[in-house]
Each structure stands twice: as C-alpha cells, then as structure tokens.
Tab-separated table of C-alpha atoms and ligand atoms in Angstrom:
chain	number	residue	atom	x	y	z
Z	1	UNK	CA	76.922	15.948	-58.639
Z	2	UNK	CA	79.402	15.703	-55.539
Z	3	UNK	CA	81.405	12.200	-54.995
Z	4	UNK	CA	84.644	11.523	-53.014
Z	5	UNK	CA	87.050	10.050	-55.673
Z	6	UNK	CA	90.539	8.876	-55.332
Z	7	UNK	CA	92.888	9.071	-58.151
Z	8	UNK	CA	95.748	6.959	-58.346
Z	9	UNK	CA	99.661	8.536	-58.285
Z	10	UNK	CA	102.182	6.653	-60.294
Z	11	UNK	CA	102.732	3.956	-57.832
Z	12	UNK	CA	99.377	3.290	-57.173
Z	13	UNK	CA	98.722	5.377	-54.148
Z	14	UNK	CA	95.480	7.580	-54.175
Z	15	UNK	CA	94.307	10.664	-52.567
Z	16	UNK	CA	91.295	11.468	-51.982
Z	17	UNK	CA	89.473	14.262	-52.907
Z	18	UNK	CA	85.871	15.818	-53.350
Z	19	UNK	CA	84.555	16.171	-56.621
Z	20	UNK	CA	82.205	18.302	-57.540
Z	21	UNK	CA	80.275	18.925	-61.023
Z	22	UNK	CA	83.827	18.297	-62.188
Z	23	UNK	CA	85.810	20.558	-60.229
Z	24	UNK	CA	88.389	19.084	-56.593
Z	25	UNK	CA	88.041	20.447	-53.402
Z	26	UNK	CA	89.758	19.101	-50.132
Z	27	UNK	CA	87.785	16.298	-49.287
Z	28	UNK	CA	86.008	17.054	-45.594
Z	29	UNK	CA	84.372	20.219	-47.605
Z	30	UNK	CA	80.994	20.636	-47.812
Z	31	UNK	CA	79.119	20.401	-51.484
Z	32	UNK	CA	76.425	23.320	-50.321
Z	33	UNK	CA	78.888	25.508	-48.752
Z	34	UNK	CA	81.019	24.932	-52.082
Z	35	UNK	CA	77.881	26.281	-54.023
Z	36	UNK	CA	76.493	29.065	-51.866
Z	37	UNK	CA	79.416	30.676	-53.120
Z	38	UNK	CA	77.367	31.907	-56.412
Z	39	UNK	CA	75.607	34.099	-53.833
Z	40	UNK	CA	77.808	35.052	-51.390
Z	41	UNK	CA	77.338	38.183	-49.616
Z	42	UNK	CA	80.012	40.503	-50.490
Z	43	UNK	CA	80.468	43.361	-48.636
Z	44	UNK	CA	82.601	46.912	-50.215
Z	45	UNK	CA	85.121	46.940	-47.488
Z	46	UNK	CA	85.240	43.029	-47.385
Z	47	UNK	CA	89.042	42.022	-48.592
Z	48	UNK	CA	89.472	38.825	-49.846
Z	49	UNK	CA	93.049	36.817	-50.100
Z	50	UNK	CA	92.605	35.067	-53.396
Z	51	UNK	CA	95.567	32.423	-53.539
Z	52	UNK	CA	96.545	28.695	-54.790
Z	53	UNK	CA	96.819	26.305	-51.748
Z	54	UNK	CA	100.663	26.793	-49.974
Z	55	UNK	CA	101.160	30.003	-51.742
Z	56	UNK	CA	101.536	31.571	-48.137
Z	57	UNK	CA	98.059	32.306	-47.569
Z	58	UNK	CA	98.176	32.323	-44.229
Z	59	UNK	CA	101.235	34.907	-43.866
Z	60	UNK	CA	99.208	37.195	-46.016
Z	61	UNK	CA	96.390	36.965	-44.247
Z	62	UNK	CA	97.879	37.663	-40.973
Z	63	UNK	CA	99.662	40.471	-43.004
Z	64	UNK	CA	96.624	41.916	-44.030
Z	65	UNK	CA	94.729	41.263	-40.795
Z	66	UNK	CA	97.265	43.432	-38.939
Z	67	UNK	CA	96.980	46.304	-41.768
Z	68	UNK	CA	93.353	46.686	-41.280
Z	69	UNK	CA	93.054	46.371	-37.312
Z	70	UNK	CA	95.861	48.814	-37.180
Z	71	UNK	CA	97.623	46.319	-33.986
Z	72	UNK	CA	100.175	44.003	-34.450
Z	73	UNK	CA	99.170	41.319	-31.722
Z	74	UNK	CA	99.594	37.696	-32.949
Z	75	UNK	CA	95.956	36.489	-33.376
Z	76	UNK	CA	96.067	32.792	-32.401
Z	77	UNK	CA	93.300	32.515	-34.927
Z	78	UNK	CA	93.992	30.680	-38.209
Z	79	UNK	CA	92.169	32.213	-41.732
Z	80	UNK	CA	90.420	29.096	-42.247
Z	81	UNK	CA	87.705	30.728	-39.822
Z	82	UNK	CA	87.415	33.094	-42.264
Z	83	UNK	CA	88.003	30.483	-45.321
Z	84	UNK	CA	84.806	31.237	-47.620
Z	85	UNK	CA	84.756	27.561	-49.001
Z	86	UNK	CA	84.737	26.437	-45.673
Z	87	UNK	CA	82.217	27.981	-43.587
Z	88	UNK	CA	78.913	28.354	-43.678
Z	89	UNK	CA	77.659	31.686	-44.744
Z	90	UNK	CA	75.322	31.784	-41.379
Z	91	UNK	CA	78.952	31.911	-40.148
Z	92	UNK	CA	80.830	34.250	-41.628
Z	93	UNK	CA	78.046	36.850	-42.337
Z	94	UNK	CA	78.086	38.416	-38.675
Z	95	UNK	CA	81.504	39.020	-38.824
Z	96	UNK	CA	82.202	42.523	-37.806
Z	97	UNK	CA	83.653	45.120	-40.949
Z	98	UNK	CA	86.341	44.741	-42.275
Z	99	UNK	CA	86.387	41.248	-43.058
Z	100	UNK	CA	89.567	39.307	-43.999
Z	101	UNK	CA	88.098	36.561	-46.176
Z	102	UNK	CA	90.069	34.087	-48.209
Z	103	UNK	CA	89.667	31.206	-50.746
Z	104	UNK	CA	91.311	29.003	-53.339
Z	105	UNK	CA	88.315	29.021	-55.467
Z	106	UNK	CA	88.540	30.182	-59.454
Z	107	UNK	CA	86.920	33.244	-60.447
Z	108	UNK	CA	83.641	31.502	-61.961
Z	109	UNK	CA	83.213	29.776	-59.169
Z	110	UNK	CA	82.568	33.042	-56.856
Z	111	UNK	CA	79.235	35.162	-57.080
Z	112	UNK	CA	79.568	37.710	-60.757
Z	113	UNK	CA	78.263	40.224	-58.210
Z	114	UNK	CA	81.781	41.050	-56.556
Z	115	UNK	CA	82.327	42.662	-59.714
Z	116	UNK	CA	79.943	45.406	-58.477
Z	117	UNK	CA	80.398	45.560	-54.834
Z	118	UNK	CA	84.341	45.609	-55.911
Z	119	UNK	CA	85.597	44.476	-52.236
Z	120	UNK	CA	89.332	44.452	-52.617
Z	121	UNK	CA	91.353	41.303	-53.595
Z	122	UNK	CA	94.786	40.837	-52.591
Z	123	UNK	CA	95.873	37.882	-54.982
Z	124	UNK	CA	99.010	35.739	-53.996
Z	125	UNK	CA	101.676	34.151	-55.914
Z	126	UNK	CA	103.997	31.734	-55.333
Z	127	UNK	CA	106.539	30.134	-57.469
Z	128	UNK	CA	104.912	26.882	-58.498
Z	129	UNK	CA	108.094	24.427	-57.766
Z	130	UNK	CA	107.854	25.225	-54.323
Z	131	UNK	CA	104.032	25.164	-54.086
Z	132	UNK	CA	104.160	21.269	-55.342
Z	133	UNK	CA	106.771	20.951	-52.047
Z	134	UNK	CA	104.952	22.271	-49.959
Z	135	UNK	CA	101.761	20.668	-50.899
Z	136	UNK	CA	103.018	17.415	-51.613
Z	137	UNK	CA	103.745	17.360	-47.229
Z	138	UNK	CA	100.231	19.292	-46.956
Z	139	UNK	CA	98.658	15.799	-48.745
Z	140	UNK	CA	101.064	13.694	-46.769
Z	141	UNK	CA	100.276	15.350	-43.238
Z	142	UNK	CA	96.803	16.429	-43.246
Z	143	UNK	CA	94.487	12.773	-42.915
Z	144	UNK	CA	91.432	13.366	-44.486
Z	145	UNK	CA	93.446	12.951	-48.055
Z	146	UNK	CA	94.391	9.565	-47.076
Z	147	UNK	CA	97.547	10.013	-49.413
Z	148	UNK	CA	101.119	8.147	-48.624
Z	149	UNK	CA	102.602	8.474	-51.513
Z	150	UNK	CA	106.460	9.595	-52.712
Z	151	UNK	CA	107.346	12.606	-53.831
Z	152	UNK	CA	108.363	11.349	-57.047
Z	153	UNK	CA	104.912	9.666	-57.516
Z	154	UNK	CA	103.132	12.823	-56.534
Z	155	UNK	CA	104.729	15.123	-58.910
Z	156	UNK	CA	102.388	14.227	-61.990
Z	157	UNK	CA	99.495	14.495	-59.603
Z	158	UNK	CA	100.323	18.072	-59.277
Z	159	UNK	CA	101.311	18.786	-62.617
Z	160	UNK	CA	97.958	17.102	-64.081
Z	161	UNK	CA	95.705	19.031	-61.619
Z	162	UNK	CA	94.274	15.678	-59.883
Z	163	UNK	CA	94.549	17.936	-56.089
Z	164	UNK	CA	92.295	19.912	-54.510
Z	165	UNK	CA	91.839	23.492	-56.479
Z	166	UNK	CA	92.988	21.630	-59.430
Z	167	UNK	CA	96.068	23.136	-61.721
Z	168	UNK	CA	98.075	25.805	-60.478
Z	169	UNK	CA	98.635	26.451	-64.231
Z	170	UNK	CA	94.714	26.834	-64.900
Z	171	UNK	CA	94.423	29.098	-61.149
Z	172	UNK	CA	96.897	31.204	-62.681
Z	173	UNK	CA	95.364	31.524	-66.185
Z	174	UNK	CA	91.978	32.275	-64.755
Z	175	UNK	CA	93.104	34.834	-62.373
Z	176	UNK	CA	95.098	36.196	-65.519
Z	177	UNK	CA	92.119	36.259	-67.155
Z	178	UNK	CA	90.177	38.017	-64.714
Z	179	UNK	CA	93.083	41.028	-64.033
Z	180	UNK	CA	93.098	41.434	-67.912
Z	181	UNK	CA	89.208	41.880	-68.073
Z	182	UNK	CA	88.852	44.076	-65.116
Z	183	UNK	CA	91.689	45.989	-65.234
Z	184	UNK	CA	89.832	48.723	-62.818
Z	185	UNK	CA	89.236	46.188	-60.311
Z	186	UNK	CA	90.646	47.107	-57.168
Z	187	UNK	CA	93.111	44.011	-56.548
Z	188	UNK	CA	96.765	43.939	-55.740
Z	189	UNK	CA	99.358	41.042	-57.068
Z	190	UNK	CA	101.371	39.861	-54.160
Z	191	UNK	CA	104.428	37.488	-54.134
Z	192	UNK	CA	105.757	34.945	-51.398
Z	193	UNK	CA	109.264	35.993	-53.073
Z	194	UNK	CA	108.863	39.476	-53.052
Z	195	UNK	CA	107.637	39.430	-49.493
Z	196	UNK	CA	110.242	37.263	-48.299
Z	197	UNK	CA	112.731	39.272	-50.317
Z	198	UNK	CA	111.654	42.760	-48.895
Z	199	UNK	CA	109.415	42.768	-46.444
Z	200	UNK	CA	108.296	46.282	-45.210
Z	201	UNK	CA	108.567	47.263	-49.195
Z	202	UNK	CA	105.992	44.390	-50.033
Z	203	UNK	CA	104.100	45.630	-46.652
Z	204	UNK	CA	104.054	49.099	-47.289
Z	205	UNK	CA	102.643	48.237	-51.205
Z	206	UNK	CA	99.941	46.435	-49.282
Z	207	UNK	CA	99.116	49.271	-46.829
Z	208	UNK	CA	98.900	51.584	-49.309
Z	209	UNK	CA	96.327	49.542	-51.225
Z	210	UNK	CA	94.116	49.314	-48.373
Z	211	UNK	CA	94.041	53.090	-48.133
Z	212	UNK	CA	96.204	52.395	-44.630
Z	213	UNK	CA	99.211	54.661	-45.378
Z	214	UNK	CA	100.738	53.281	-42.076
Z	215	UNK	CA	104.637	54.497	-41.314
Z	216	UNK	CA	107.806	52.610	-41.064
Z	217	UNK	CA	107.691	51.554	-37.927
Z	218	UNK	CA	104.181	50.218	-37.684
Z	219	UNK	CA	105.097	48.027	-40.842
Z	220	UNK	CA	108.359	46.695	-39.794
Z	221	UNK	CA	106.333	45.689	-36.171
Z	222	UNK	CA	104.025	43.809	-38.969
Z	223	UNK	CA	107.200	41.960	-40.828
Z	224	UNK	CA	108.331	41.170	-37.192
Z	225	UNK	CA	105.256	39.689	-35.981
Z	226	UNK	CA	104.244	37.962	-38.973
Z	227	UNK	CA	107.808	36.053	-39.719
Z	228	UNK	CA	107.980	32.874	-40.319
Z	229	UNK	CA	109.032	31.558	-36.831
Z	230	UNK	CA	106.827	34.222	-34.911
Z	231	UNK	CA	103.964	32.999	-36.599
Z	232	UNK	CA	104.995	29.063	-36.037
Z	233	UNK	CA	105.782	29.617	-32.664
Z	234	UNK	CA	102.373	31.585	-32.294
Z	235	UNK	CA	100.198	29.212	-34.141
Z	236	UNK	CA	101.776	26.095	-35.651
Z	237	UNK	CA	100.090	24.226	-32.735
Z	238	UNK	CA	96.275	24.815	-34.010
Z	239	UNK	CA	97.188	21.940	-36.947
Z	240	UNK	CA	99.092	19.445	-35.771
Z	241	UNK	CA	100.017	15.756	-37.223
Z	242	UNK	CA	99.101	12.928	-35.014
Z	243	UNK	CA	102.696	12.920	-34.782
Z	244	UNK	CA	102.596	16.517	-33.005
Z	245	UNK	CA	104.201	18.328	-36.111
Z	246	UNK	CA	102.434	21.291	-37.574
Z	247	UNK	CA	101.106	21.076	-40.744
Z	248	UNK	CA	100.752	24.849	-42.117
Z	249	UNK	CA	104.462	26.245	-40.782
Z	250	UNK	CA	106.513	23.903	-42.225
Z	251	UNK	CA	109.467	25.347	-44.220
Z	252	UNK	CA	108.996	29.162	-44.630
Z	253	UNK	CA	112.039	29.429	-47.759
Z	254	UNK	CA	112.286	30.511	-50.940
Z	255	UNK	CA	113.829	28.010	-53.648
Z	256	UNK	CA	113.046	24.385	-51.484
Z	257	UNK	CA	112.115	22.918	-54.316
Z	258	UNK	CA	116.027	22.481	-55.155
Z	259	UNK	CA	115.760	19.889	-52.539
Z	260	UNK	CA	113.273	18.035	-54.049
Z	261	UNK	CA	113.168	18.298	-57.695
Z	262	UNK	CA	115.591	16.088	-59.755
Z	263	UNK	CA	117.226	17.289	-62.575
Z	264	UNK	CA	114.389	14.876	-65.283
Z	265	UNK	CA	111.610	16.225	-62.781
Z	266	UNK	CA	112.879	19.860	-63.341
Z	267	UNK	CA	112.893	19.248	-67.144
Z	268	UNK	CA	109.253	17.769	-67.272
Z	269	UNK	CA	108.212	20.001	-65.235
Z	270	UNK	CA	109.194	23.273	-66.985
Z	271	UNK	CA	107.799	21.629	-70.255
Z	272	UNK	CA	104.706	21.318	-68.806
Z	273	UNK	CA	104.439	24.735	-67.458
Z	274	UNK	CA	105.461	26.259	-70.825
Z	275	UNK	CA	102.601	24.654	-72.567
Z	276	UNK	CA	100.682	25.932	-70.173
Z	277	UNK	CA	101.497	29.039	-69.303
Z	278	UNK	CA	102.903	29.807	-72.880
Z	279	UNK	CA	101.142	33.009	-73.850
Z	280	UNK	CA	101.092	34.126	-70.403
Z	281	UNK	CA	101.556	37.824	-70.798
Z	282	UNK	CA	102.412	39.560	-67.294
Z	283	UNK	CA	104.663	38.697	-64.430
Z	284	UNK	CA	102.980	35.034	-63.261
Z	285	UNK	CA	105.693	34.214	-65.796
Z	286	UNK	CA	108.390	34.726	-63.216
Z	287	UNK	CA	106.922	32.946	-60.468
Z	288	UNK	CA	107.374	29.932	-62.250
Z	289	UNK	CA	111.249	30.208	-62.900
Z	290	UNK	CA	110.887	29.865	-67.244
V	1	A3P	P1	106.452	25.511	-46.953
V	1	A3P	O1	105.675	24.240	-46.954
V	1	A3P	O2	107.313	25.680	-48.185
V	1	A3P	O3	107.231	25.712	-45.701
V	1	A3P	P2	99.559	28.438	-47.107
V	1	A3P	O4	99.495	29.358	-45.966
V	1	A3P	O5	99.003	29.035	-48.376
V	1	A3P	O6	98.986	27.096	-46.765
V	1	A3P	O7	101.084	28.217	-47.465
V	1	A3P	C1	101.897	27.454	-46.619
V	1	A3P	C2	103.341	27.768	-46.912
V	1	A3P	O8	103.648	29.090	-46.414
V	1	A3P	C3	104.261	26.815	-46.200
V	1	A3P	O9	105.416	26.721	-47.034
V	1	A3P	C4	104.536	27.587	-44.909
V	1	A3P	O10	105.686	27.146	-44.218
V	1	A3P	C5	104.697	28.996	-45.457
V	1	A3P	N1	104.518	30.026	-44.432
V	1	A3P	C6	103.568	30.097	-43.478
V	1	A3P	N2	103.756	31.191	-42.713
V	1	A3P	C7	104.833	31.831	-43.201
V	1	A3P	C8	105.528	33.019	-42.824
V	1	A3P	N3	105.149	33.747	-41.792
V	1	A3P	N4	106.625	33.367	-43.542
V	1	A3P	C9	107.023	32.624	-44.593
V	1	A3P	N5	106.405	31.481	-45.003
V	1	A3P	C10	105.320	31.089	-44.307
C-alpha cells in the first residue's frame, strides 16, 4: 500500500512523506520504481554508493565517478540521474559500463541477487549530528516536503525516524548487519570525516578498491576538483530554492552540528543513539561522537 502521509513535529508542523508498505521515501517518488528494486538489474562492474540522505553522497559520487572515468572534468551532472530509487529502470539500464549508481534504500529493500553478481558498494558515513543539520535545511528547502518547521521541533522527527529513509540508527544497523554477514562482499566503508580530514589518503583507499591504482597526482587533481566549493560553484545551480539558494552544497564542514544542537538536545540525543546503537560492534560507533 503507498499513501502520502504527514506526520506532525512537536509544534504541529508536518512533512510530508511517501509511505510505502510501511517504509518513507521522499514524497515525489514513485511506488513502482520503489519496488522494481527487488529485481533490479545488477551488473559485476556496476558500483553502487550506498549512503543515508546528507551523508555526502554526492561528493562521493563525483569522487568515484572521476576514479572510474580516469578524468577529472567537473560533470555538471548530479547522481540523482543515476539515483536507483528514482529512475526508472528503462532509464538507467542503457547506461554505458561502469555505472555509478546510488541509493538510500536498506539492504532488504534491494534485489538478494547483488549478493551474486557482487557489484562493488562503496558505503558512506557520516556523523549523525551533522546529518540531522543538514537534513533538517534539506526538509526546509526542498518543496515537495511541505515542512516549515524549527529546528528544535524537527529534532525528534529525526531521532524517531518519521523522514524519508527512516532512522539513521536502523540504516546503520542494517548495513552493519549486512557487512557482518557478508564479510567477502566487495564493499568499502567511507567517511565524510575521514575524507574531509585527508583527502588523497581517503581517495587513494577508494582507488585502490576499484582496482584503479591511480598515482598522487591524478588523486590530488580528484580532491581538487571535487572540494566543496569546486563542486558548488560547478553544480549548486542544478537545485536551487525558489529563493535562488542551492539546496545540496550548503555547508561542506565537519562538526556544524555545534551550531545547532543545545546542550538538553545533545543529551537526548546521545541517549537515544546509545539505545540504539548500543551493541554496535565496529567503527559506525565513532561516527556518532559516543
Ligand atoms: P551540509 O548540509 O552539512 O553542508 P548529500 O550529498 O548526501 O545530500 O549530502 C549533502 C551534504 O554534503 C551537505 O552537507 C553538503 O554541503 C555536503 N557536501 C556536498 N558536496 C561536498 C563536498 N564536495 N565536500 C564536502 N561536503 C560536501
């Protein structure tokens, strides 16, 4: 069953979002497209940039982009071409090999065959403080989610899962999960602090996964192009509020969550994440500042 619904923040304001058979998606999705994805067509040399929403999926897929194509020209095209939730299978299957796919999707709602075709998965983390930031201005600045609430109204949104994708606790226990079960899996953990703290190390760990091998040079020509204000100056015009700011290249920092967070906010929030994420077992742990 698919319906738009619009849970209520603290104060009263909603957002709206689609749910389906239980699960939220942004709301201008499509239901079918959402489903299809229990037989998408994976392809072995497909990579796919599995990551929460505003986890810096669109650095990494730039990142990636540039690894594979071996050419570090500023594409003017966004990932949400490429954004398997999105579009339409009749879409994205004649794209040409290698494909940079991506999704927010958990792991049970992609097709069990990826576990045989193994196409690489480069999974992104970001510490979860900042991701309620910077998706508190995503539901404030994109329309379609109809949402004008405060931050400090928002906050239990987040931390209750009532947003698209649902709870960045449960994303991050499912993708646990599924790194635990397939340990042989060909995936790579990637953090927005790591690559923001280092990045031609965090580049070069990336290259290397994707059998690239590419040399110094070539991968600090990738940090260039990709940094934050390369990439807003390149592309923060494709998404635009009507009041002509860009949506997706907002911020760029580590730690802007200090700016937001009150002390009581910091405190429920870390008690909620320890419940959570309390037998978490491997380095997720960190992202989330316990
Ligand atoms: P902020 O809102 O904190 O600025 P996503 O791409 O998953 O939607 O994530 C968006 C977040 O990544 C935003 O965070 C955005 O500013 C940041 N971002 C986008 N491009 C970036 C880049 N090249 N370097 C660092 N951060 C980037």
């Amino acid at each position: 069953m698919s319906e738009i619904i619009k849970p209520e923040d603290k104060g009263g304001e909603t957002i709206s979002l689609l749910d389906l058979d239980g699960d939220y998606f942004p709301p201008d999705l499509q239901p079918d497209v959402i489903r299809d994805l229990m037989k998408f067509n994976f392809r072995p040399d497909d990579v796919i940039i599995c990551s929460y929403p505003k986890t810096g999926c669109h650095w990494i897929w730039e990142i990636t982009r540039m690894l594979l194509s071996d050419c570090t020209e500023l594409d003017p095209t966004e990932k949400e071409l490429c954004m398997m939730e999105w579009q339409s299978q009749d879409t994205l299957d004649p794209l040409p090999s290698p494909r940079v796919l991506n999704t927010h999707v958990l792991t049970r709602q992609m097709n069990p065959k990826l576990l045989n075709v193994r196409s690489k998965i480069v999974f992104m983390l970001r510490n979860a403080k900042d991701t309620a930031v910077s998706f508190y201005h995503h539901h404030l600045k994109l329309p379609e989610y109809e949402y004008k609430g405060s931050w400090a109204d928002y906050l239990d949104l987040f931390l209750t899962g009532k947003v698209d994708y649902g709870s960045v606790f449960d994303y991050m226990r499912d993708w646990e999960r599924f790194i635990e079960h397939h340990p042989d899996f060909p995936l790579i953990v990637m953090t927005y602090e790591d690559l923001k703290e280092d990045p031609v190390r965090e580049i070069d760990r990336l290259s290397q996964f994707l059998n690239k091998r590419q040399d110094r040079d070539f991968l600090q020509k990738v940090a260039d192009a990709c940094s934050f204000k390369r990439m807003r100056d390149r592309k923060g015009h494709n998404w635009l509020t009507n009041g002509g700011e860009t949506i997706f290249y907002r911020k760029g920092e580590v730690g802007d969550w200090k700016n937001w967070f009150t002390v009581a906010q910091n405190e429920h929030f870390d008690k909620v994440a320890q419940v959570k994420m309390a037998s978490s077992c491997f380095r997720l742990k960190e992202t989330i500042d316990l």
